[in-house]
Amino acid sequence: MLTFTSHGGAGTVTGSRHLLTHGDTRVLVDCGLFQGLKNLRELNWRPLPVAPPTIDAVVLTHAHLDHSGYLPRLVRDGFAGKVHLTPATGDVAALILRDSAFLQEREAEFANRKGFSKHHPALPLYASGDAERAIAAFAPAPLHRTVALPGGATLTFRRAGHMLGAATARIDIGGRTVVFSGDLGRYGDTVMHDPEPVPDADAVVIESTYGDRRHAPADPVEALGAVIERTVQRGGTVVIPAFAVGRAQSLIHHLWQLRQAGRLRNVPVYLDSPMAGSATLLLHRYDDEHRLDRRDYEAACAAVTYVRDVGESTALSANRYPKVIISASGMATGGRVLHHIAAFAPDHRNTLLFSGFQAAGTRGRKLLDGAREVRLHGRWVPVAAEVAELPMLSAHADSDELMRWLSGFRRPPRQVFIVHGEPAASEALRERIGRELGWPATVPLQGQTFVL
Ligand SMILES: [Zn+2]
């Protein structure tokens, strides 16, 4: 009997952890951190309902923290199998997991020093050694090549767009074909290729981040230029929370296009991330996995100032001249962007610009919902700055694009599971799939098991 259970990423966009069980074989697809709402974040500290030593393999669709960030904890709790991922995802995930372990350790240390944690002492969820052991378990599998998984199962990755290395996963197990969309990117994106269609599946597990939304058809470059120009005209700074690998490169490319068109000539752009340089090297290493022309991209990068060390980053927060700062994390849940928000949010001339999906409970969502103050490092900071959102810059497919990917199946799957969305978004996509394709679809609850 083959079963499917979501232990995370059901009814929420974070903490993706989907389990396939066939006989004694257990394959976990994605192994993400819960982020955002406190009751979700607390789930990171609860033991996984399935004992990590009994999991035979992990398949990682892409490197984002909400899909990969629990791996070091899984390894610390006894998982001893391989982590199957694309080569590019392996390189990006190594950066992300090392950075995540560093942030976990530093936050625990900071909480202990300032005494604002309920726990004494505050402990990190995992440490750098755990991240290194997780990275040592990586088993890269190139796109389109079918590789073996434990228990006679096989795995085939195809392009998902979304971010460098991102893939859909086709898993053949127990006589069935199960396809996981992972996170799907946009069609016609300037950086990433279109998501590839998958011809057939018995069961499909699809994300629904924007299952209830269509991105505005406006030109993203134009929209970005307009936000920056009006901020600069009032003497302000634009702070853009964005992850260093992926959206940051798109933003840099868009900003360069604006400069080529004679706009934003005197507005300095800073990419404040310890990973920024590595991200550029990775784009070069995986030249055929994205649409950026190397010469164009080098020219775009030359127009940006890279901020690597913390001292320079702090100095940037104190600099009051109009500028653009791109810094992680993308949902303002951690990272250097926090001290930029603390520095720039109180002044009405500045703008906080969000380009990606902001999960419920994150600072990003609270700001977009109109919060007039935000808690940062244990203190309340007033928000007078403009807060803007450009979802068309997002790395996620909208509802039309999710339907377009589904239309690639040559025969209707017998089962469709809708995950990785807040309840209204998942439900809207479920209805739309029923109405337009006539396929029965289900929005699983966390922990609910289905026979495939
Ligand atoms: Zn993602």
PDB file of C-alpha atoms and ligand atoms in Angstrom, residues 62 64 66-67 162-163 183 396, ligand 1:
ATOM      1  CA  HIS A  62      14.578  23.432  -4.166  1.00  0.00           C
ATOM      2  CA  HIS A  64      14.453  27.815  -0.071  1.00  0.00           C
ATOM      3  CA  ASP A  66      10.795  26.630   3.933  1.00  0.00           C
ATOM      4  CA  HIS A  67      11.665  23.507   1.874  1.00  0.00           C
ATOM      5  CA  HIS A 162      11.139  29.661  -9.444  1.00  0.00           C
ATOM      6  CA  MET A 163      14.821  29.792  -8.400  1.00  0.00           C
ATOM      7  CA  ASP A 183       7.313  25.717  -5.982  1.00  0.00           C
ATOM      8  CA  HIS A 396       5.770  32.191  -7.723  1.00  0.00           C
TER       9      HIS A 396
HETATM   10 ZN    ZN B   1      10.410  28.431  -2.872  1.00  0.00          ZN
END
